[in-house]
Coordinates of C-alpha atoms and ligand atoms in Angstrom, one line a residue:
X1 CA 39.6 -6.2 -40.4
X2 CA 37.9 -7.6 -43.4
X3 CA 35.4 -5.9 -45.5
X4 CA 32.3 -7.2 -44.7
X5 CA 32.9 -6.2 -40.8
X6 CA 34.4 -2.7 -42.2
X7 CA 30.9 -2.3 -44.0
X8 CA 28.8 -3.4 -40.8
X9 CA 30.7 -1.6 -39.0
X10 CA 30.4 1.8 -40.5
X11 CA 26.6 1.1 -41.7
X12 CA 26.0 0.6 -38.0
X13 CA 27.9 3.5 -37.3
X14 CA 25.6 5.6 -39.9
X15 CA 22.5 4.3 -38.7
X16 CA 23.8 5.1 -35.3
X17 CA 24.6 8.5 -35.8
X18 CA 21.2 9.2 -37.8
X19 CA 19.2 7.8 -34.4
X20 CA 21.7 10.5 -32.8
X21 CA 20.4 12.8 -34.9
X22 CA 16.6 12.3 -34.6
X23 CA 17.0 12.2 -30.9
X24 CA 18.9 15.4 -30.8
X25 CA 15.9 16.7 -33.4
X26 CA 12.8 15.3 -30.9
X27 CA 14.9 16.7 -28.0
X28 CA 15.2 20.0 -29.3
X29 CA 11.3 19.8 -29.8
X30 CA 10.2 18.9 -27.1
X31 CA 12.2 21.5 -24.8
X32 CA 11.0 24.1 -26.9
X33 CA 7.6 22.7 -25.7
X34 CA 9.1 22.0 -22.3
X35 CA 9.8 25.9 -22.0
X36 CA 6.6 26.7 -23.4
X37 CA 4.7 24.9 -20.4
X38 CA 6.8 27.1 -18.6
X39 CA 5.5 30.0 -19.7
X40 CA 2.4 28.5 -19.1
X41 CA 2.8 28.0 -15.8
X42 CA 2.8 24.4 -16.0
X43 CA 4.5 22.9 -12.6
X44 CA 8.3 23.0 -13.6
X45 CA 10.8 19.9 -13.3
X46 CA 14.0 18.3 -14.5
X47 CA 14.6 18.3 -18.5
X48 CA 13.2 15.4 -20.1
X49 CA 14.9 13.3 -22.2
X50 CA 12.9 12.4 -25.6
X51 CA 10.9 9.2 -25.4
X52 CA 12.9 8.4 -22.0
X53 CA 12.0 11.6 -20.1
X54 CA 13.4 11.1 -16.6
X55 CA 13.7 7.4 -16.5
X56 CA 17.5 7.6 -16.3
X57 CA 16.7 10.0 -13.5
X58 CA 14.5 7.8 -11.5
X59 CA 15.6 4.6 -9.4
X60 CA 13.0 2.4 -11.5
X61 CA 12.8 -0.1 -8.7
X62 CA 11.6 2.3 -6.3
X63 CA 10.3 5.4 -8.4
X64 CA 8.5 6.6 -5.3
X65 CA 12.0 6.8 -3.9
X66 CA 13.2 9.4 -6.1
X67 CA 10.1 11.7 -6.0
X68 CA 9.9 11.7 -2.7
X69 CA 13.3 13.5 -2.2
X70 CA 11.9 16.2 -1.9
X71 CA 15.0 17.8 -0.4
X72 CA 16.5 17.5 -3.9
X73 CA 12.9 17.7 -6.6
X74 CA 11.0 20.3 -3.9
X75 CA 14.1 22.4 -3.5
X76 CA 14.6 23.3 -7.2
X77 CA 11.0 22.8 -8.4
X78 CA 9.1 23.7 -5.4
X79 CA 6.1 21.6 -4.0
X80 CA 4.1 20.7 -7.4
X81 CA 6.5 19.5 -10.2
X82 CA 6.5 17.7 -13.3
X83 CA 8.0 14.4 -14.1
X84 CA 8.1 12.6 -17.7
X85 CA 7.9 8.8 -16.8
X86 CA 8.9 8.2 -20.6
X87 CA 6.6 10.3 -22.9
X88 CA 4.0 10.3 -19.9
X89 CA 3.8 13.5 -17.9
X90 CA 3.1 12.8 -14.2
X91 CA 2.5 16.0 -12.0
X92 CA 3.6 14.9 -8.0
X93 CA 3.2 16.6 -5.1
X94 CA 4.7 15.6 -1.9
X95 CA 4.2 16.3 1.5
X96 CA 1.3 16.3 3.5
X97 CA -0.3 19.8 3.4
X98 CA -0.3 19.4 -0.2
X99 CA -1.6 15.9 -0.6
X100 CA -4.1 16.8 1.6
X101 CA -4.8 20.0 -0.1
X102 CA -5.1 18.5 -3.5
X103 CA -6.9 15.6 -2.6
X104 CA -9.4 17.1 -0.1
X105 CA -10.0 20.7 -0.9
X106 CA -9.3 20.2 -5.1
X107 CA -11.2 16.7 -4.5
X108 CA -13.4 16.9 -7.6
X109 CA -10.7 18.3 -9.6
X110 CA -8.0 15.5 -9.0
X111 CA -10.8 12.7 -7.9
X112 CA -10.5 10.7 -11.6
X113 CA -8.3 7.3 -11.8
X114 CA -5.5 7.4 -15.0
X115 CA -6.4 4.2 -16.2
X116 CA -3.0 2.7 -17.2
X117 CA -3.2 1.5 -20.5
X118 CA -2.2 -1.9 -19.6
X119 CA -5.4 -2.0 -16.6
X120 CA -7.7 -0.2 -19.1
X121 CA -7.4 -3.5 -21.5
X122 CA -7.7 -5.6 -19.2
X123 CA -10.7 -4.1 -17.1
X124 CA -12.3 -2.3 -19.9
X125 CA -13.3 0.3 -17.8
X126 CA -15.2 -1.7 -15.8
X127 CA -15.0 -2.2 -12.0
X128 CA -14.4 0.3 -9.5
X129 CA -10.5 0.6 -9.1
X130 CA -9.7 1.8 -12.5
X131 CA -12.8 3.0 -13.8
X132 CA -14.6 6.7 -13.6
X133 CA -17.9 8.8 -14.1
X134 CA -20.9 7.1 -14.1
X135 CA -19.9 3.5 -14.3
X136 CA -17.5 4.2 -11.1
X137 CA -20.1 5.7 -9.2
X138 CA -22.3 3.0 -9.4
X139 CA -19.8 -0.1 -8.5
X140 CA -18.5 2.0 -5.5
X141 CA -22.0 2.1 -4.8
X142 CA -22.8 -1.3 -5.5
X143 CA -19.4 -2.0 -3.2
X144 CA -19.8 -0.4 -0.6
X145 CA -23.7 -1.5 -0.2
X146 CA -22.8 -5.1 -0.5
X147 CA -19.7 -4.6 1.5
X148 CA -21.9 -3.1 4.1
X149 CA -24.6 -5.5 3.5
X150 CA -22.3 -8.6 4.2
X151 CA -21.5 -6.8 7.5
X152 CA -18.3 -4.6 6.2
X153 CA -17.4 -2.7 9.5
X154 CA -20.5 -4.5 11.9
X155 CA -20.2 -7.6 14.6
X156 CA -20.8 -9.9 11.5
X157 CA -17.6 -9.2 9.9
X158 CA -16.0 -9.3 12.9
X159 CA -17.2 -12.3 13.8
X160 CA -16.1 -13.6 10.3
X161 CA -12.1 -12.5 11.2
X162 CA -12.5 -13.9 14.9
X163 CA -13.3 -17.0 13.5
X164 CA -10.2 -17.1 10.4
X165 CA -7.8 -15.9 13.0
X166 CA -8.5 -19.3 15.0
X167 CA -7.9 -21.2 12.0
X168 CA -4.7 -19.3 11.2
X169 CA -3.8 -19.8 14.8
X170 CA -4.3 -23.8 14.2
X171 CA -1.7 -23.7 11.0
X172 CA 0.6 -21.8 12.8
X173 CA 1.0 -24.2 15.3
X174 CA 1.3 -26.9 13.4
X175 CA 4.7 -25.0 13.0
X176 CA 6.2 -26.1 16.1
X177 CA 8.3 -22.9 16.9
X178 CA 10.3 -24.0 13.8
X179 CA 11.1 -21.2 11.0
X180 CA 8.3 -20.4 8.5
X181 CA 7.4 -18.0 5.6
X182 CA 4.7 -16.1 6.7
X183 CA 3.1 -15.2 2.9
X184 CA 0.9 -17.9 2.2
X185 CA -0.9 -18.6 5.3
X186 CA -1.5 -15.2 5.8
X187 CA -3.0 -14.7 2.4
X188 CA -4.8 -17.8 3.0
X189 CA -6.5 -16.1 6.0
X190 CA -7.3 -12.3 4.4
X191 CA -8.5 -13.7 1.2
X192 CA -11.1 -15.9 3.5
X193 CA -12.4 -13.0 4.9
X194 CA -13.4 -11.6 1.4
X195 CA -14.4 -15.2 0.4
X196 CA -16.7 -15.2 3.6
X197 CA -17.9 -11.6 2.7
X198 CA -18.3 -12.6 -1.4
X199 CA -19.7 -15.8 -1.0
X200 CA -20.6 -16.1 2.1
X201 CA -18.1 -19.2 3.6
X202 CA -14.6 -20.0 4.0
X203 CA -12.3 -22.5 2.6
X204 CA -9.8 -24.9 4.2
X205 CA -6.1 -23.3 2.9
X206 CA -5.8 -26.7 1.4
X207 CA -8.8 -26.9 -0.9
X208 CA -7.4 -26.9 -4.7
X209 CA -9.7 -24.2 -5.9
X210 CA -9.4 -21.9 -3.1
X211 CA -5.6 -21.8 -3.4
X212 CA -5.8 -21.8 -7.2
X213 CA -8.4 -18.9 -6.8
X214 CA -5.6 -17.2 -4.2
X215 CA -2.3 -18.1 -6.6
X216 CA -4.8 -16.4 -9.5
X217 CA -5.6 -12.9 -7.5
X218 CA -1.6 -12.3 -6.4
X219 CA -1.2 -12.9 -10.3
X220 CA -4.1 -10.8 -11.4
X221 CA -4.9 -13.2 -13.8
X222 CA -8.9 -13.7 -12.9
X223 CA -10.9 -12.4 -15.8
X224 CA -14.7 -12.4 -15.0
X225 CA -16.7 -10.4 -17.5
X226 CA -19.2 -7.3 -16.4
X227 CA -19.0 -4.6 -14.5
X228 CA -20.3 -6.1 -11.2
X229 CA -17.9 -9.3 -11.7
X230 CA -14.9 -6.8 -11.5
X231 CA -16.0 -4.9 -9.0
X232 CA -16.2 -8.0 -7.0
X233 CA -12.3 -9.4 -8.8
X234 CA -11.6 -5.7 -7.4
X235 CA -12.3 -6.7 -4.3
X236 CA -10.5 -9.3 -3.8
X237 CA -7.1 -8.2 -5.9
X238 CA -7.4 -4.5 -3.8
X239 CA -8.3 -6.0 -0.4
X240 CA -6.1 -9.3 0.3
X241 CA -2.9 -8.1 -0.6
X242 CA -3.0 -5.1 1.0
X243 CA -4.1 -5.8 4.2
X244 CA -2.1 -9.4 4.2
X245 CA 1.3 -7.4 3.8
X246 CA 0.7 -4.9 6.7
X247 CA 0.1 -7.6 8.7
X248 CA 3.4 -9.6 7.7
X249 CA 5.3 -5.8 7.7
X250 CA 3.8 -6.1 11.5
X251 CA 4.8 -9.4 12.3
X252 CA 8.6 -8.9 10.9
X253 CA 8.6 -5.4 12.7
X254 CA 7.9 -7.4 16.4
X255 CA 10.4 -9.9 15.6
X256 CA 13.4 -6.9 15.0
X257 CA 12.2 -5.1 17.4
X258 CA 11.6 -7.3 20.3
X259 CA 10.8 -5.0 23.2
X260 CA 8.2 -3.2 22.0
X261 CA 7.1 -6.7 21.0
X262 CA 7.0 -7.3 24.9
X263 CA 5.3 -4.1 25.3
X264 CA 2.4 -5.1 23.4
X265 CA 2.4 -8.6 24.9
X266 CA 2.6 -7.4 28.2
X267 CA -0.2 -5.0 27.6
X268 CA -2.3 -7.5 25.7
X269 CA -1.8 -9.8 29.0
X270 CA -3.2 -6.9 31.2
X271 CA -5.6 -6.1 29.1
X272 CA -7.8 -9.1 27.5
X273 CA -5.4 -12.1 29.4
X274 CA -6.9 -15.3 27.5
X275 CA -10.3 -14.0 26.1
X276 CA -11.2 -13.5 22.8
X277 CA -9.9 -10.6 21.2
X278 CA -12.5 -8.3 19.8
X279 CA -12.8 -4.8 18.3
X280 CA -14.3 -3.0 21.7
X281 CA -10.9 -4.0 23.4
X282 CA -9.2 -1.6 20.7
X283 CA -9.9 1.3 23.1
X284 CA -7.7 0.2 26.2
X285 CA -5.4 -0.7 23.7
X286 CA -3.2 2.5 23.4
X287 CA 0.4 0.4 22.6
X288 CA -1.0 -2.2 20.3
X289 CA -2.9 0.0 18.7
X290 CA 0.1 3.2 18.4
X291 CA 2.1 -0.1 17.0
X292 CA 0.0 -1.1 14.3
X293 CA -0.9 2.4 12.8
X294 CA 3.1 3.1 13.6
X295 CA 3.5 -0.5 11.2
X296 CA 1.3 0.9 8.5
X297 CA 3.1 4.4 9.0
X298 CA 6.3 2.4 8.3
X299 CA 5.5 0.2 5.6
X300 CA 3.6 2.6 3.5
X301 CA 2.1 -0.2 1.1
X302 CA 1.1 2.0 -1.4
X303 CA 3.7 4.8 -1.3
X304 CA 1.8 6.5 -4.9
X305 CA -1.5 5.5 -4.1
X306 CA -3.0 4.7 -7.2
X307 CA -2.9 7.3 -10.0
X308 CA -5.1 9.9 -10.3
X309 CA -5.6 12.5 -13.1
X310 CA -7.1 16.0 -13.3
X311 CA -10.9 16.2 -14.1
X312 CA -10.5 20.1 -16.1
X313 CA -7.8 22.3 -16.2
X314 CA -6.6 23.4 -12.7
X315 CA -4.7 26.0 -11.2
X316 CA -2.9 24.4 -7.9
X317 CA -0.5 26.4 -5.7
X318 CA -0.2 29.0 -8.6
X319 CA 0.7 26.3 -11.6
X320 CA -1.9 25.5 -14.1
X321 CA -2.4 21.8 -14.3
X322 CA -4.0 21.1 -17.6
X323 CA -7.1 18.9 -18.0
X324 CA -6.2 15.1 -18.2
X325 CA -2.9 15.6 -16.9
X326 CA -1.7 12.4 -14.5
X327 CA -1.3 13.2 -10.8
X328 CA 0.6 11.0 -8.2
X329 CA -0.4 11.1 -4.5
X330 CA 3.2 10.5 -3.2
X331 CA 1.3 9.2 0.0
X332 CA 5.0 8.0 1.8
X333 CA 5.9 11.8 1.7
X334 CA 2.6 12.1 3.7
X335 CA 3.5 9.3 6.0
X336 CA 7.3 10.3 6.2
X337 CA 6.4 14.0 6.2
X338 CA 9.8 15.4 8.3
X339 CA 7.5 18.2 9.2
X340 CA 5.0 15.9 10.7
X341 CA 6.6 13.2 12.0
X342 CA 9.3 13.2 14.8
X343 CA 11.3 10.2 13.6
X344 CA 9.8 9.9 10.4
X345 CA 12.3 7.0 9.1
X346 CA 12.1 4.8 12.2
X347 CA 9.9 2.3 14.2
X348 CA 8.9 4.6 16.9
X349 CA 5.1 4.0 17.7
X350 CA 5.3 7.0 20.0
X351 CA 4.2 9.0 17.3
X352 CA 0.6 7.8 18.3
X353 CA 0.9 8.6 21.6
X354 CA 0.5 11.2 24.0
X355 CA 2.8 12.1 27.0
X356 CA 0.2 9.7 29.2
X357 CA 0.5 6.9 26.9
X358 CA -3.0 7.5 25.0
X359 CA -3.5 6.3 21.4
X360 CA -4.0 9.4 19.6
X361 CA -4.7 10.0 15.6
X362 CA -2.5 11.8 13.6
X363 CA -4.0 14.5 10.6
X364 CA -1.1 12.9 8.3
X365 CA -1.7 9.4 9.1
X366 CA -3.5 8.6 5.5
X367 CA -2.1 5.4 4.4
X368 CA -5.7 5.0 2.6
X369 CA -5.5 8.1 0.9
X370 CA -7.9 11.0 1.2
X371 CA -11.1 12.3 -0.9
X372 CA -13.6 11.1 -3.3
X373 CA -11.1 7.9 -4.7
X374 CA -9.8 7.0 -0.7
X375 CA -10.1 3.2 -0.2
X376 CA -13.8 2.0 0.5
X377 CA -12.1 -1.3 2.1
X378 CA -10.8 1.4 5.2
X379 CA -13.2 0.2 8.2
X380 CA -12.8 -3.6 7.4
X381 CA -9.2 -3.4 6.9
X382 CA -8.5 -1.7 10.4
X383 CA -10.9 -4.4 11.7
X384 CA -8.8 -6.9 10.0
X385 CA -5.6 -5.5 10.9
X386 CA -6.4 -4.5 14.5
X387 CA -8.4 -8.6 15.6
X388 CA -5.5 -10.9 13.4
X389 CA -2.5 -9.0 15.0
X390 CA -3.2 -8.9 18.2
X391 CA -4.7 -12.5 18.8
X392 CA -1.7 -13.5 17.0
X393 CA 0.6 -11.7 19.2
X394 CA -1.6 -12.8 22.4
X395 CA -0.8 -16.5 21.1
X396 CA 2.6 -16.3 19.9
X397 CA 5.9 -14.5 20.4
X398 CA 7.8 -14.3 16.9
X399 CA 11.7 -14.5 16.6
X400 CA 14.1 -14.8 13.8
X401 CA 15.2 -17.7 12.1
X402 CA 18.1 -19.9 14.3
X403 CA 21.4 -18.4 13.8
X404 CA 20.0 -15.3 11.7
X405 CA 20.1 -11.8 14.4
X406 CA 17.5 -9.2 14.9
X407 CA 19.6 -7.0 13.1
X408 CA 20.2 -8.9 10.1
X409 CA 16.5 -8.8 9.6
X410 CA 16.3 -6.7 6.4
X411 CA 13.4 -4.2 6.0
X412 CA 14.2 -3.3 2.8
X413 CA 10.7 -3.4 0.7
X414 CA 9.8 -5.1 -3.1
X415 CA 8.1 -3.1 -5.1
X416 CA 4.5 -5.9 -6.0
X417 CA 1.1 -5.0 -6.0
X418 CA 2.3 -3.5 -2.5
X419 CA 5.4 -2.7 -1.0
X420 CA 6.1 -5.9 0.7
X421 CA 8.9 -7.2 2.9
X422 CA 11.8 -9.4 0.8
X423 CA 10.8 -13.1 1.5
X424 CA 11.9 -14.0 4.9
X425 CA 11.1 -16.5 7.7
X426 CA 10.4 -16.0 11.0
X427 CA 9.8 -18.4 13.9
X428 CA 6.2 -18.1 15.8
X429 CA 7.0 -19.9 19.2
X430 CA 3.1 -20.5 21.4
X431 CA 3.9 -18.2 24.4
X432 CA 0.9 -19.5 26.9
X433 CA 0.6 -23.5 26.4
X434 CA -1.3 -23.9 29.6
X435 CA -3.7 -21.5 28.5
X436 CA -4.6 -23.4 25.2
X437 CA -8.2 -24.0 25.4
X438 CA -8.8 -22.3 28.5
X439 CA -10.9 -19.6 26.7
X440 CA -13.3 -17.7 28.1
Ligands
HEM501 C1 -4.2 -2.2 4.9 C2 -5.1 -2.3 3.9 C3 -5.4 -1.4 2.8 C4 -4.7 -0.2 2.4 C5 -3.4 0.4 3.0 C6 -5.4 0.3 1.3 C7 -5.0 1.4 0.6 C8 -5.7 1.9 -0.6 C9 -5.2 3.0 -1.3 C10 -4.0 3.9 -1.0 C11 -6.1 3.2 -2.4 C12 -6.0 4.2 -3.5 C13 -6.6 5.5 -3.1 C14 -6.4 6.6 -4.2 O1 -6.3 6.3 -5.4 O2 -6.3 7.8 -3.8 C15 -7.1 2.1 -2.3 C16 -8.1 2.0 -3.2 C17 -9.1 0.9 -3.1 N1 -9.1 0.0 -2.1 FE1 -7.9 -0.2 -0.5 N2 -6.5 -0.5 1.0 C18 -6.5 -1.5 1.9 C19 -7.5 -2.5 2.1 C20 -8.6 -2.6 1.3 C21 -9.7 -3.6 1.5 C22 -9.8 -4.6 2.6 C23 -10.6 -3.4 0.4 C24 -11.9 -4.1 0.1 C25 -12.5 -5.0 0.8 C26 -10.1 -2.4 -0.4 C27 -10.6 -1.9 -1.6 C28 -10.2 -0.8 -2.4 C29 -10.8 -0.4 -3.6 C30 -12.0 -1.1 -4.3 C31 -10.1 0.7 -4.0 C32 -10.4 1.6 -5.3 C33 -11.3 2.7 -4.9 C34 -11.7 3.7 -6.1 O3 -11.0 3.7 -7.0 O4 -12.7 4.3 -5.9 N3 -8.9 -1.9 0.1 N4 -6.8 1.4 -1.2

């Protein structure tokens, strides 16, 4: 070994055992502090590591995944505890009766957003998603009033889907039966709705600025200045993505799961036949219906909501939860609540049915979150979901890929803006021909 790599080497040793040593100092620290909280009362948790905290503890590509086993976290900490992702503290609390408690009866308390530094930059605190007090108030206002006043919820929006689901029909069969991705023309389709809502018309999925405009929102890259611009960039980002994945997470589902696929054809057949779909039919419905609040159930597209933080200091099921303190609605423990749901980690739309075969709603369905902060976009998204897949189930039956099996369909979900399904292809084959253009 010569000396200059004997030098390195022990310098880097030196500098490496110093780091040790400041680690070991900041560690020591900060669980004297740790132990103070918990003589405070603060909600307990595993030991953080300085500056990491529990990242080594947490699988970072699905950090929902770890808080939610609650079989391991709720045991030993109970049903509020304290995580450190890094140096930030994050209070969770999974499971429905607590969600629900915290978000509904402690709703002023835990009703602010914790602007993440990255969204605070780029929003400024404008907007409605990741803004608060007054400024909030007014754009979910101002959102909701123009939502409402475009039609949000009323014939006119329906109308507007009714119409972008014939489109998407048309590009669809322009498919021939033959394997496709289903991402962009969905997003093509969802993102007209908003478009239609915005601005009042639709664009053709090939126009260069609408699929720029599209390409820009999955990338969050649009940067309008003003509070009412992003509100309305809000919009758009919070309402195409989300409601554009359940309806792929309910496409992929029929295609794995190919009898209840039949099930919802065969009741769509008995039901409407070859008329128009329209939100009144929702009501004799009961399957179609059961399967897409069962696909939402499933999917759980935003499994921590978005974050929240505490408004003044609160004391929650006997912890005291200091003011400013980040909270995460785990909103999958909700949906996969094992004490609310009979299969909670399977496709089973039973669990919105009753023994006759009725549609009936669930207290822990709350995919859209609960209290003062629940999602405004709520009525048109269930219009959404509810009039795109079950035309496009009356008009197509979806398969795998040739040569790939039902079973080899992976649900596994990517963490995006949502949890989406892994790219895949499926294949939409028309199941009436005759009928084409025998609408009534
Ligand atoms: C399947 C579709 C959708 C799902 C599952 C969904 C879910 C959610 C969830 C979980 C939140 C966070 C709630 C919280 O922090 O506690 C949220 C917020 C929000 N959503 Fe949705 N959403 C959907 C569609 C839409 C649509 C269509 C729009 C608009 C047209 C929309 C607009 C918003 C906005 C503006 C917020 C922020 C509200 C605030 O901070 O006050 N969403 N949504």
């Amino acid at each position: 070994m010569g000396i200059l790599d004997f030098f390195l080497q022990s310098s880097s040793s030196i500098s490496l055992l110093g780091a040790l040593l400041v680690l070991l100092l900041v560690y020591l620290v900060s669980s004297s502090s740790f132990s103070s909280q918990k003589e405070g009362k603060e909600p307990p948790g595993p030991r953080p590591l300085p500056v990491l905290g529990n990242l080594l503890q947490l699988d970072l590509k699905r950090p929902y995944h770890t808080l939610l086993k609650r079989e391991k976290l709720s045991k030993k900490y109970g049903s509020v505890f304290t995580v450190y992702l890094g140096p930030k503290k994050v209070v969770a609390w999974p499971g429905y009766k607590t969600v629900k408690e915290a978000l509904v009866n402690h709703a002023e308390e835990f009703g602010q957003r914790d602007p993440m530094l990255i969204m605070h930059e780029y929003n400024k605190g404008h907007g409605i998603i990741w803004s608060n007090g007054d400024s909030w108030k007014e754009m979910r206002r101002f959102a909701l009033t123009n939502l409402r006043d475009f039609g949000m919820g009323k014939k006119a929006s329906e109308d507007k889907i009714i119409e972008e689901c014939d489109q998407l029909i048309g590009v669809l069969k322009k498919f021939k039966g033959e394997a496709f991705d289903t991402t962009l023309p969905i997003q093509y389709a969802v993102s007209n709705i908003i478009c239609s809502i915005v601005y009042g018309s639709r664009f053709e999925y090939d126009d260069p600025e609408f699929t720029s405009l599209v390409d820009c929102i999955t990338a969050s890259c649009l940067s309008f200045g003003g509070a009412p611009f992003n509100t309305v960039q809000n919009l758009f980002s919070a309402g195409t993505d989300t409601s554009g994945t359940t309806l792929r997470w309910g496409l992929l589902f029929m295609a794995k799961y190919p009898k209840i696929q039949d099930q919802v054809q065969e009741e769509v057949s008995r039901e409407i036949g070859s008329r128009q779909v329209q939100v009144e039919h929702r009501k004799n419905l009961h399957f179609t219906n059961a399967v897409i609040h069962e696909t939402q159930r499933l999917a759980s597209i935003a499994p921590m909501a978005l974050p929240h933080r505490t408004t003044q200091d609160v004391t929650f099921q006997g912890y005291v939860i200091k003011k400013g303190t980040a909270v995460t609605p785990l909103l999958t423990s909700v949906l996969y609540d094992e004490s609310e749901w009979e299969r909670p980690h399977s496709f089973y739309p039973a669990h919105f049915l009753d023994k006759d075969g009725k549609f009936v709603k669930r207290e822990a369905f709350m995919p859209f979150s609960a209290g003062p902060r629940a999602c405004p976009g709520e009525s048109l998204a269930r219009m959404e979901l509810f009039i795109f897949f079950t035309t496009l189930l009356q008009h197509f039956r979806f398969t795998p890929p040739p040569g790939v099996s039902e079973d080899e369909l992976d649900l596994t979900p990517r963490v995006r803006f949502a949890l989406e399904p892994l790219p895949h292809k499926l294949c939409a084959a028309p199941v009436h021909e005759e009928e084409e253009g025998l609408r009534i």
